Coordinates of C-alpha atoms in Angstrom, one line a residue:
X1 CA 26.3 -29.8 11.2
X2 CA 26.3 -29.1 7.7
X3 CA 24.7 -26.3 5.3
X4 CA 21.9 -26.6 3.0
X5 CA 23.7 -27.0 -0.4
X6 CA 22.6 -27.1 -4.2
X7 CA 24.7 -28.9 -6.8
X8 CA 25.6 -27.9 -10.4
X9 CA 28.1 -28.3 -12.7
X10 CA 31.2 -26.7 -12.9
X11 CA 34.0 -26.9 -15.6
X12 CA 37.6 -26.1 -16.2
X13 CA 40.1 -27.0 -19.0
X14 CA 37.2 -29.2 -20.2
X15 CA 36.9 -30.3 -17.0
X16 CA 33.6 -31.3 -15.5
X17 CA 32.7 -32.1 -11.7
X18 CA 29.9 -31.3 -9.4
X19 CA 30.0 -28.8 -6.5
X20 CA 27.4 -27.0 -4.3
X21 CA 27.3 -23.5 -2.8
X22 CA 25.5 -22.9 1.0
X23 CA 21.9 -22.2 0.6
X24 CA 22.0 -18.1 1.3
X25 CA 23.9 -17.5 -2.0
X26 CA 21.4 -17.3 -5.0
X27 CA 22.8 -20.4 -7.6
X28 CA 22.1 -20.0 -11.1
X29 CA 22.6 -23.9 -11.6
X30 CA 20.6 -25.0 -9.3
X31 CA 18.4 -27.5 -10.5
X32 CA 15.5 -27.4 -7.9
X33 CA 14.7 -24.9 -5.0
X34 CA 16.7 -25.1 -1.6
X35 CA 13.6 -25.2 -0.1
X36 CA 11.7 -28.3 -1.7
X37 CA 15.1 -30.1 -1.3
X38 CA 15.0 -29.4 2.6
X39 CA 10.8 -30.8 2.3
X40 CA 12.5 -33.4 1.0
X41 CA 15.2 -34.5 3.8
X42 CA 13.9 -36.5 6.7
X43 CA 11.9 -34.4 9.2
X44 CA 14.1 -32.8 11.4
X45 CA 17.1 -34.0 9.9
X46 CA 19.8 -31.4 8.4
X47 CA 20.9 -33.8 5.3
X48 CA 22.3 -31.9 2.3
X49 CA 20.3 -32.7 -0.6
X50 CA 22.9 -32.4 -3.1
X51 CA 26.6 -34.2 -3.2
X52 CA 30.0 -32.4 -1.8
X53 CA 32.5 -32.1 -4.5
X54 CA 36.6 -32.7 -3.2
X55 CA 37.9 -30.1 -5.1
X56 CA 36.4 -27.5 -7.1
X57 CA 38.1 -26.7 -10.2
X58 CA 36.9 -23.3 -11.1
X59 CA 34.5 -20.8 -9.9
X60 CA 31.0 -21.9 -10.0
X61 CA 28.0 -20.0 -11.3
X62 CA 26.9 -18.7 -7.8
X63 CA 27.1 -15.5 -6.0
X64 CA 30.0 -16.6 -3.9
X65 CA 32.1 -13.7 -2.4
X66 CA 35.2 -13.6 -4.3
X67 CA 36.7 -13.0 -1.0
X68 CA 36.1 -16.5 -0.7
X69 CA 38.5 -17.8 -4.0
X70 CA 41.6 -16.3 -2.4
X71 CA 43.6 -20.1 -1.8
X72 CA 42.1 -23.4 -2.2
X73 CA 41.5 -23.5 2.0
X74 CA 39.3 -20.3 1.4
X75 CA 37.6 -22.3 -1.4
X76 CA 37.2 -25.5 0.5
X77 CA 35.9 -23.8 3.4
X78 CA 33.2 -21.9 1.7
X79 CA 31.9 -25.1 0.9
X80 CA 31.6 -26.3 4.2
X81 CA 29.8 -23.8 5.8
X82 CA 28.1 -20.6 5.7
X83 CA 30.4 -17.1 5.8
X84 CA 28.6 -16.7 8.7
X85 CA 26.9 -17.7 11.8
X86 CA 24.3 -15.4 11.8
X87 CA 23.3 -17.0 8.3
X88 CA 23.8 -20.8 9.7
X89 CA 21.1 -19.4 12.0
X90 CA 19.1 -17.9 9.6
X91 CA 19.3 -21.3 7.7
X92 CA 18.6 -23.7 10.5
X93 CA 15.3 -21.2 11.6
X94 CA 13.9 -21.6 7.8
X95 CA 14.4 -25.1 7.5
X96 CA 13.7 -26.6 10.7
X97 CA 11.4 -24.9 12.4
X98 CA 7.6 -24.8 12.0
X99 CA 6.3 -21.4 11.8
X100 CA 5.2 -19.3 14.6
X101 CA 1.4 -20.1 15.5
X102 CA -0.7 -17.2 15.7
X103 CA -3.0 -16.2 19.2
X104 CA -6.2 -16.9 18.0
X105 CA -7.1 -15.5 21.5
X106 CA -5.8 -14.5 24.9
X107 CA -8.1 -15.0 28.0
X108 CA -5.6 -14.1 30.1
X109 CA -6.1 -10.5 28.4
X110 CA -9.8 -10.7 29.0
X111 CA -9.2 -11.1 33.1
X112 CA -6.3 -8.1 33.0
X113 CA -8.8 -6.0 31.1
X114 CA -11.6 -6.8 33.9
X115 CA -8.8 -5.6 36.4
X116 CA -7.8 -2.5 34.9
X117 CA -11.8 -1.1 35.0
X118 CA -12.0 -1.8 39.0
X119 CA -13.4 1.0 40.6
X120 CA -10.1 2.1 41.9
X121 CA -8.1 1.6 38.7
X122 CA -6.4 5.2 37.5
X123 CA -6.4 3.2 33.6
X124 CA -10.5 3.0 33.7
X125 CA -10.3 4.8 30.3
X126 CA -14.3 3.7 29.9
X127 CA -15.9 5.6 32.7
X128 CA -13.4 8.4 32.8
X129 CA -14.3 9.4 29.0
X130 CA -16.9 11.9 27.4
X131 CA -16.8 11.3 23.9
X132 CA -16.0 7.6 22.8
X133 CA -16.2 6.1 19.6
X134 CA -16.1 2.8 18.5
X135 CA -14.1 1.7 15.3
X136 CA -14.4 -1.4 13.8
X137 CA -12.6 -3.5 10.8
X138 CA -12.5 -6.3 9.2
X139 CA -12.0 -8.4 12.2
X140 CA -15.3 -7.3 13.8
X141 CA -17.3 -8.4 10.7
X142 CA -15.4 -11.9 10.9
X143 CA -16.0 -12.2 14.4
X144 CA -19.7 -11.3 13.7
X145 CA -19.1 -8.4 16.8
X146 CA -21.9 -6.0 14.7
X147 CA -24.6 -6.8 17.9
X148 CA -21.9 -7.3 20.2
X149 CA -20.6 -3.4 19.8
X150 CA -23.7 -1.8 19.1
X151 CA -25.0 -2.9 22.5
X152 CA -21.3 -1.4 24.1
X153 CA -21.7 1.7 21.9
X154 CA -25.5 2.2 23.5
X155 CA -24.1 1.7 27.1
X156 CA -21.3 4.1 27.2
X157 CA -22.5 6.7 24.4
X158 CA -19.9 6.0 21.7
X159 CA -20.2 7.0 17.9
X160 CA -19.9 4.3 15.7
X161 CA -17.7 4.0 12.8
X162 CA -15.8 1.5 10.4
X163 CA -12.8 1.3 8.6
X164 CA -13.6 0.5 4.8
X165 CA -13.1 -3.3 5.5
X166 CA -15.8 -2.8 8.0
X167 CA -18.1 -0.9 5.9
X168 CA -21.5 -1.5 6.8
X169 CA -21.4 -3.6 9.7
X170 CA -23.4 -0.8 11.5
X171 CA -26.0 0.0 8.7
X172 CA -29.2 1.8 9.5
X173 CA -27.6 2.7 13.3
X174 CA -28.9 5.9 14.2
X175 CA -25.1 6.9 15.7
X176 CA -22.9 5.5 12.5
X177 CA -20.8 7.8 11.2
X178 CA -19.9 5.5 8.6
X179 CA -16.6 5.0 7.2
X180 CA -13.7 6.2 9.1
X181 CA -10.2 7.5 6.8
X182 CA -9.9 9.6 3.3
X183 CA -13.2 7.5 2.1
X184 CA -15.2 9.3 4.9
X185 CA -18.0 12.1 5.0
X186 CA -17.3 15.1 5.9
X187 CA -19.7 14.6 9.6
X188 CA -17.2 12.3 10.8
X189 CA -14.2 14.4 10.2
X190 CA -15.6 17.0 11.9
X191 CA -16.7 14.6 15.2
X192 CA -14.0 11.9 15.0
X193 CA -11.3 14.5 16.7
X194 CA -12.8 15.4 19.0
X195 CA -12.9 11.9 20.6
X196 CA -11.1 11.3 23.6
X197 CA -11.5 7.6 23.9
X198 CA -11.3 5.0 20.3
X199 CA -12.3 1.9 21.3
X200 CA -10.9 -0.4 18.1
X201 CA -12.2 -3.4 17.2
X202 CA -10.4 -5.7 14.5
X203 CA -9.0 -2.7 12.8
X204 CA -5.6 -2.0 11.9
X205 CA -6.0 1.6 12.3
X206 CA -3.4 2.4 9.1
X207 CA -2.3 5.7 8.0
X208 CA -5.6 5.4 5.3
X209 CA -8.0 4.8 8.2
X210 CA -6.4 7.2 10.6
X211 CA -5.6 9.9 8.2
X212 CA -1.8 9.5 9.1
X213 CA -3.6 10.0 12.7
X214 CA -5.1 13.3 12.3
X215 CA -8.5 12.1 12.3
X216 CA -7.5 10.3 16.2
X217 CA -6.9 13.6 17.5
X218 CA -5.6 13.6 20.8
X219 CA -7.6 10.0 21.9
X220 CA -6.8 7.5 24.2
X221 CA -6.9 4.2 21.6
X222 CA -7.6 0.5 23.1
X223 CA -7.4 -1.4 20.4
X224 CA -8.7 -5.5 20.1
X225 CA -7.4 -7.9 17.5
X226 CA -7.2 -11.5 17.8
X227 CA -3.4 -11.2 16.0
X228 CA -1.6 -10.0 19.0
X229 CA 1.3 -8.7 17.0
X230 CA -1.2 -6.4 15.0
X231 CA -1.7 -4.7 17.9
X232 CA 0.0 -0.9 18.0
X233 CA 1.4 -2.0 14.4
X234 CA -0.3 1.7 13.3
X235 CA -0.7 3.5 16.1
X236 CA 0.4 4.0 19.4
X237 CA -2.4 2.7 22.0
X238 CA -2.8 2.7 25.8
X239 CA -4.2 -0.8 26.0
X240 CA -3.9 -3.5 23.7
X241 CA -6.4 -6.8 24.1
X242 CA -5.7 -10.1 22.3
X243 CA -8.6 -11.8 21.4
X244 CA -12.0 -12.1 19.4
X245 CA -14.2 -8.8 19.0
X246 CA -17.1 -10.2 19.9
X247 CA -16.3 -11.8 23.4
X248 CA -14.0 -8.8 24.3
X249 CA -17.0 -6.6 23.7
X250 CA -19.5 -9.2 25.5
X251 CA -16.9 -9.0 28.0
X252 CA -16.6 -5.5 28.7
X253 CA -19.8 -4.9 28.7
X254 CA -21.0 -7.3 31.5
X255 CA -18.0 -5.2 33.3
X256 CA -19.9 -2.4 33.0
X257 CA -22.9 -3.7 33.7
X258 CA -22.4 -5.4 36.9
X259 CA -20.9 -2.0 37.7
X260 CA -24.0 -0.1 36.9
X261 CA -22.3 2.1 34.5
X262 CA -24.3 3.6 31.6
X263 CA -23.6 7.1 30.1
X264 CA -24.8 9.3 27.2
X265 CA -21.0 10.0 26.3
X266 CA -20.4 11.1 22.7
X267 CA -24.4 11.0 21.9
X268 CA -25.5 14.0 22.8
X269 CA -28.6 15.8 22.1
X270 CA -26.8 18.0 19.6
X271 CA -24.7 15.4 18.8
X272 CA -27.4 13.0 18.0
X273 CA -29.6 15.2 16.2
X274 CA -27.1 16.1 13.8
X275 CA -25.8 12.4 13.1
X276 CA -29.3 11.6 12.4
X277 CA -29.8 14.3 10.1
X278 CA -26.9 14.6 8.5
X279 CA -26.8 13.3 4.7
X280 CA -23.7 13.1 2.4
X281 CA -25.8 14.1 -0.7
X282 CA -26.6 17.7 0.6
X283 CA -23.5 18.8 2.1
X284 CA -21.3 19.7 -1.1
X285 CA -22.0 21.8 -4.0
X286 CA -22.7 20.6 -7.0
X287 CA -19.7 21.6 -9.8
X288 CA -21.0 19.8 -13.4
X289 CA -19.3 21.2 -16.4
X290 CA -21.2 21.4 -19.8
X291 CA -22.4 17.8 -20.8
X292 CA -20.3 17.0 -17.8
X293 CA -22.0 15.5 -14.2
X294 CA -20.4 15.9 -11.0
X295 CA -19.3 12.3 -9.6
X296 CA -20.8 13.2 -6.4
X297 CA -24.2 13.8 -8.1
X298 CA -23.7 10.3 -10.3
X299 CA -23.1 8.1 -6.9
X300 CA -25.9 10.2 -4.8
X301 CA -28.7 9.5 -7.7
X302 CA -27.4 6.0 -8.1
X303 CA -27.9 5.5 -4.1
X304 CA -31.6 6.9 -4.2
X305 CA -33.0 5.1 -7.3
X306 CA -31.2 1.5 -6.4
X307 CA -33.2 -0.8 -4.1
X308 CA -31.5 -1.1 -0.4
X309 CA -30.9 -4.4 -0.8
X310 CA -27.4 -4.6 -3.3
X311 CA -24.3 -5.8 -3.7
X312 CA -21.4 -2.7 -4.1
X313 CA -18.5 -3.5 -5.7
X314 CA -15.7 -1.0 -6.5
X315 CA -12.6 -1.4 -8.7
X316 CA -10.0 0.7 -8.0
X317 CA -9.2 4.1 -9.0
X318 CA -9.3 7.8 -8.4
X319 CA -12.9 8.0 -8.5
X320 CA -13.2 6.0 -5.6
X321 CA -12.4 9.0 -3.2
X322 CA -16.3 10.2 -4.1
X323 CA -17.9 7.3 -3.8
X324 CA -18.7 5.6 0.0
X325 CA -19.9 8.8 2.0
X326 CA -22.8 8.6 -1.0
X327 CA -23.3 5.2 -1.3
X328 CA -25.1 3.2 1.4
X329 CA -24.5 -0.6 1.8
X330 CA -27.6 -3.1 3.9
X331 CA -24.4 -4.9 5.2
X332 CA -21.1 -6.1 5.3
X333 CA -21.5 -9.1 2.8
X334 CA -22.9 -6.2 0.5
X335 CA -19.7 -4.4 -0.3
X336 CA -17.2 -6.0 -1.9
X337 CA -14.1 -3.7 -2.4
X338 CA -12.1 -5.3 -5.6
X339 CA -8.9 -3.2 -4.2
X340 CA -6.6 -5.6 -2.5
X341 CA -3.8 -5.1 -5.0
X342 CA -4.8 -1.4 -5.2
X343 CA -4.2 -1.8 -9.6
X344 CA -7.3 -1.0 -11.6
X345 CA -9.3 -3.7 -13.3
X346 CA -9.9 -6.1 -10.9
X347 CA -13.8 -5.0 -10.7
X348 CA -15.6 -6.5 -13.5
X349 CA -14.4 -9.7 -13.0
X350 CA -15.1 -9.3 -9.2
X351 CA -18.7 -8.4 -9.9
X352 CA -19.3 -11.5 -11.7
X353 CA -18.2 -13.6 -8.8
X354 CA -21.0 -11.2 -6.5
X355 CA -23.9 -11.7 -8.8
X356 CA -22.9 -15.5 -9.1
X357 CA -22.9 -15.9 -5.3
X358 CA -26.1 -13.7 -4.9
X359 CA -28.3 -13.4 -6.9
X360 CA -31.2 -12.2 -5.3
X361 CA -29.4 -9.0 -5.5
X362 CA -28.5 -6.9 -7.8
X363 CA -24.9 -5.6 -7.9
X364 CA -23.9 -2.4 -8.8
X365 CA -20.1 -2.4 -10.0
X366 CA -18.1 1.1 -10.2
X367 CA -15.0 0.9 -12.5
X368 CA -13.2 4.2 -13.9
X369 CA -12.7 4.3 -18.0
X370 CA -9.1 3.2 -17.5
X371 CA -10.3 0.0 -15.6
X372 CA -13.0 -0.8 -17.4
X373 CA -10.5 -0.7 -20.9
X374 CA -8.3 -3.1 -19.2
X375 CA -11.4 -5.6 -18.4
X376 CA -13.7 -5.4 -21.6
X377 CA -13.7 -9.2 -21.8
X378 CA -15.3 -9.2 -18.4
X379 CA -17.8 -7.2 -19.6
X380 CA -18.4 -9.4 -22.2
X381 CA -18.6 -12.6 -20.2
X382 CA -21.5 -10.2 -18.0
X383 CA -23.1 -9.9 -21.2
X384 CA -22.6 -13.6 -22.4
X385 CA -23.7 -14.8 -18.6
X386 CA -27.4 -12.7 -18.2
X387 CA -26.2 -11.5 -15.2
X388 CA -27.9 -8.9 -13.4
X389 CA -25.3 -6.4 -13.1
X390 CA -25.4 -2.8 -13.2
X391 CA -22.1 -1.2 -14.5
X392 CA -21.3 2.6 -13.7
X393 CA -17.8 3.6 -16.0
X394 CA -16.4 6.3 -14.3
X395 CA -15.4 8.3 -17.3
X396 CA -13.0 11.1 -16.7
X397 CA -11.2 10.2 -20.6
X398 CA -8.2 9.5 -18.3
X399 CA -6.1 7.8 -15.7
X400 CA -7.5 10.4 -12.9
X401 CA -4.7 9.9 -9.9
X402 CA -2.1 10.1 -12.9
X403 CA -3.2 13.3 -14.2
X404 CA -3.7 14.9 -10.7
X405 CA -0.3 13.6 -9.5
X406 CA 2.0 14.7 -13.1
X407 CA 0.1 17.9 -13.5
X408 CA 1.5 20.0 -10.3
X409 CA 4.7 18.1 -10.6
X410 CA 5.3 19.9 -14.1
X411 CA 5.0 16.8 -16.2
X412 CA 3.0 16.3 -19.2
X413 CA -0.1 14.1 -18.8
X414 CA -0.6 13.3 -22.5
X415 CA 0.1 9.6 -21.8
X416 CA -2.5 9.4 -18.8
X417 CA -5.3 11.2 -21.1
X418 CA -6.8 9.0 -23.4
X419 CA -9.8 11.4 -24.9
X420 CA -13.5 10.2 -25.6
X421 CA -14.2 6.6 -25.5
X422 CA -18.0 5.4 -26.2
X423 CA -18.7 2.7 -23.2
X424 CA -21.9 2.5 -24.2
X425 CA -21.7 2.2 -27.5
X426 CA -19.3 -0.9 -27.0
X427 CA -21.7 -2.2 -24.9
X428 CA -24.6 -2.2 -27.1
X429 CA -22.7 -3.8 -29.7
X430 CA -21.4 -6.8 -27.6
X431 CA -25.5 -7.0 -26.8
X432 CA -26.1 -5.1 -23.2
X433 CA -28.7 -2.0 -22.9
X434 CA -26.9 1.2 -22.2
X435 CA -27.1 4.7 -21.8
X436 CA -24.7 8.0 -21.9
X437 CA -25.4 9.9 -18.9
X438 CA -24.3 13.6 -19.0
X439 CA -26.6 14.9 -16.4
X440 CA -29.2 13.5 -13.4
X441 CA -31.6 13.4 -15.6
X442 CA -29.7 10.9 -17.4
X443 CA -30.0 8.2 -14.3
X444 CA -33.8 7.3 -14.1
X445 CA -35.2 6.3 -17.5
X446 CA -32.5 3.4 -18.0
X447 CA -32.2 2.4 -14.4
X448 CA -35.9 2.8 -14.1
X449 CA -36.6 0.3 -17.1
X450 CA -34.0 -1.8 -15.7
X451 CA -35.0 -2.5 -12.4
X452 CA -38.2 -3.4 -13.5
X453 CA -36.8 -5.9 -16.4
X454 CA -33.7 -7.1 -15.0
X455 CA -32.5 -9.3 -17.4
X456 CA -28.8 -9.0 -18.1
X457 CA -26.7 -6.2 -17.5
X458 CA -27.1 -2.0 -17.8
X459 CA -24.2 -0.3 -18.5
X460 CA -24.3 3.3 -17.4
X461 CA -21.5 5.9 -19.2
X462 CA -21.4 8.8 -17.2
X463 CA -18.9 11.3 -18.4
X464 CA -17.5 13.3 -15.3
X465 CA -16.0 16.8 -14.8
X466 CA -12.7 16.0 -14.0
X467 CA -11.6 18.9 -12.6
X468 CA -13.6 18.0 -9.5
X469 CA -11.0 15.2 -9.3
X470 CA -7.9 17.5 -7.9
X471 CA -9.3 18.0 -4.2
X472 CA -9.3 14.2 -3.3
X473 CA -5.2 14.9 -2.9
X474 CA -5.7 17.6 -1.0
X475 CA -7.2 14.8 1.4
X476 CA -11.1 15.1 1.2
X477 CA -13.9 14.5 -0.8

């Protein structure tokens, strides 16, 4: 059996011939891909795509070991196979074989997890434990599991909680703690250790959602995703389940059901009381400068003069850190995080896509002043497009996470700071209403005038204190 081989030309003395080099080396000649020439063989056949040469005159333009150019055998034999067999395996695996499916779901896990809660089990984490939670992710809101785990959370007593992926899949539940990681309130740092069970639900449970696990504590984790090889990717857990959220829930809760098991667990009185009552907007202190409003404040006012029903859309940035303990979504399809590539910019154009596909909402898009500079055309095309769009510049007259990060490393931050730019002015003359906002009072004329003539886009420039900025990196908000 052959190598996978690409062809090009070689010369020598004036000289020209053909030769190929195995697959594994990286070929400057090559005229196509190894990989499309393979799609191109018969299925399951291992037919080089490109001709043998006899003898090879010079070196070719490949990243052949020179090892391998030490007597013509050496050279003929590179030719014929790979230097190695663990890279004839390597080869054979990529080209042959189909990849690996993924478990979509494991019933099989569903039975061993009804074993392991008999009444005699020593692993019954569920009835053992005192203060559950219950974290779910992105896979919960795919598997639509939001009624599915509420009805488990009121059984055994367990807080509820998200990671950002999952934010508001439990909206308006009296025992949400909201968003679970560095985007969190302050409530659920204080409650979230002291859990001795996390029951996780299509979450990763990454170092951004865990805190690098010191928001976990000391708990016992079970964690459910339908990827079995997600399961303890993050964390460590005591029992890993294969399958969809929603029937694993379902499941586990008819478990406990047929058992008569019901407990108050994590929900308190105290507890409760203060879960209910607890409000991100009144538990910091408010720090704006002169002319200068606390980004707290901004995202608080813009929570309690926006209707409930709206779509959130961040970009990304250093400003986010202040922004989801303040800002409540109606559900997941209303928050649309524009931060998969974690680079700023992506959240205009990500808010035209949200107001496209709903417009009976209106959207609220959050972009920092860097951002927004690299995405003005967006704005423009908002503008252009009518849509109903309210747009929030985070303006700090920098690249916050830049100047936070080179300032106590010694290093000058003159090319991160980019002084006073005029949002609103630009807006008004591409043709948008828009308002400076330096203060609360700023927020209620324009948004108020707005709301009730929502035609096209407002474009709010609040100019922040930024010195407010440092504490996110010293991992809260």
């Amino acid at each position: 059996m052959g190598s996978t081989r690409c062809s090009h030309r070689i010369g020598s003395g004036g000289r020209r011939g053909r030769a190929s080099c195995p697959a594994r080396w990286s070929c400057g000649g090559a005229s196509r891909s190894t990989t499309e020439a393979c799609a191109r063989s018969a299925p399951g056949s291992w037919r080089s795509p490109c001709r043998r040469s006899t003898r090879p005159r010079a070196r070719p333009r490949c990243g052949a070991s020179p090892s391998a150019w030490g007597s013509r055998r050496s050279r003929r034999d590179s030719f014929k196979r790979p230097p190695s067999a663990t890279a004839g395996r390597f080869q054979r695996r990529c080209c042959r074989r189909e990849p690996r499916p993924r478990r979509d779901h494991d019933h099989s896990d569903l039975v061993r997890l009804r074993r392991r809660l008999g009444p005699r089990s020593n692993q019954d984490l569920v009835e053992r434990s005192r203060r559950p939670v219950i974290l779910a992710g992105r896979g919960a809101v795919l598997a639509d599991a939001g009624p599915a785990l509420e009805a488990l959370g009121e059984r055994i007593g367990a807080l509820l909680a998200t990671s950002l992926m999952g934010n508001g899949l439990f909206a308006g539940n009296a025992a949400s703690l909201g968003v679970c990681g560095g985007y969190g309130s302050k409530l659920l740092e204080r409650l979230l250790p002291e859990a001795d069970l996390v029951l996780a639900f299509g979450a990763g449970l990454n170092q951004w959602t865990t805190m690098f696990g010191r928001l976990l504590g000391d708990a016992a984790i079970v964690q459910c995703d339908a990827d079995a090889r997600a399961i303890g990717g993050h964390r460590p857990v005591r029992l890993g389940l294969a399958g969809d959220a929603a029937e694993a829930a379902d499941a586990l809760g008819e478990e406990l059901e047929r058992r008569g098991f019901a407990s108050d667990g994590f929900r308190t009185g105290e507890v409760a009381a203060e879960v209910r009552a607890y409000s991100a907007a009144e538990d910091y202190a408010d720090e704006a400068g002169e002319g200068l409003i606390d980004p707290r404040t901004l995202v608080a006012e813009l929570d309690r003069l926006l209707p409930p029903e709206r779509t959130v859309v961040y970009d990304c940035g250093h400003w986010t850190w202040f922004v989801t303990p303040f800002l409540n979504v109606p559900d997941p399809a209303g928050f649309v995080p524009a931060q998969g590539f974690m680079s700023v910019g992506h959240g205009l154009a990500t808010a035209i896509g949200a107001a496209v596909a709903r417009p009976d909402r209106p959207v609220l898009a959050l972009t920092g002043d860097g951002g927004a500079m690299m995405a003005l055309g967006e704005l423009d095309s908002i503008i252009a497009q009518g849509l109903v769009v309210l747009v929030a510049v985070f303006n700090d007259a920098a690249y916050g996470a830049e100047v936070h990060h080179f300032g106590p490393m010694g290093r000058p931050t003159g090319m991160v700071e980019f002084g006073d730019r005029d949002f609103a002015a630009v807006a008004v003359a591409l043709g948008a209403r828009a308002a400076t906002v330096r203060s609360a009072d700023d927020l209620a004329a324009p948004i108020e005038d707005w709301l009730a003539r929502p035609a096209g886009p407002l474009v709010l420039d609040p100019r922040l204190v930024s010195a407010r900025l440092a504490e996110a990196f010293a991992g809260g908000a």
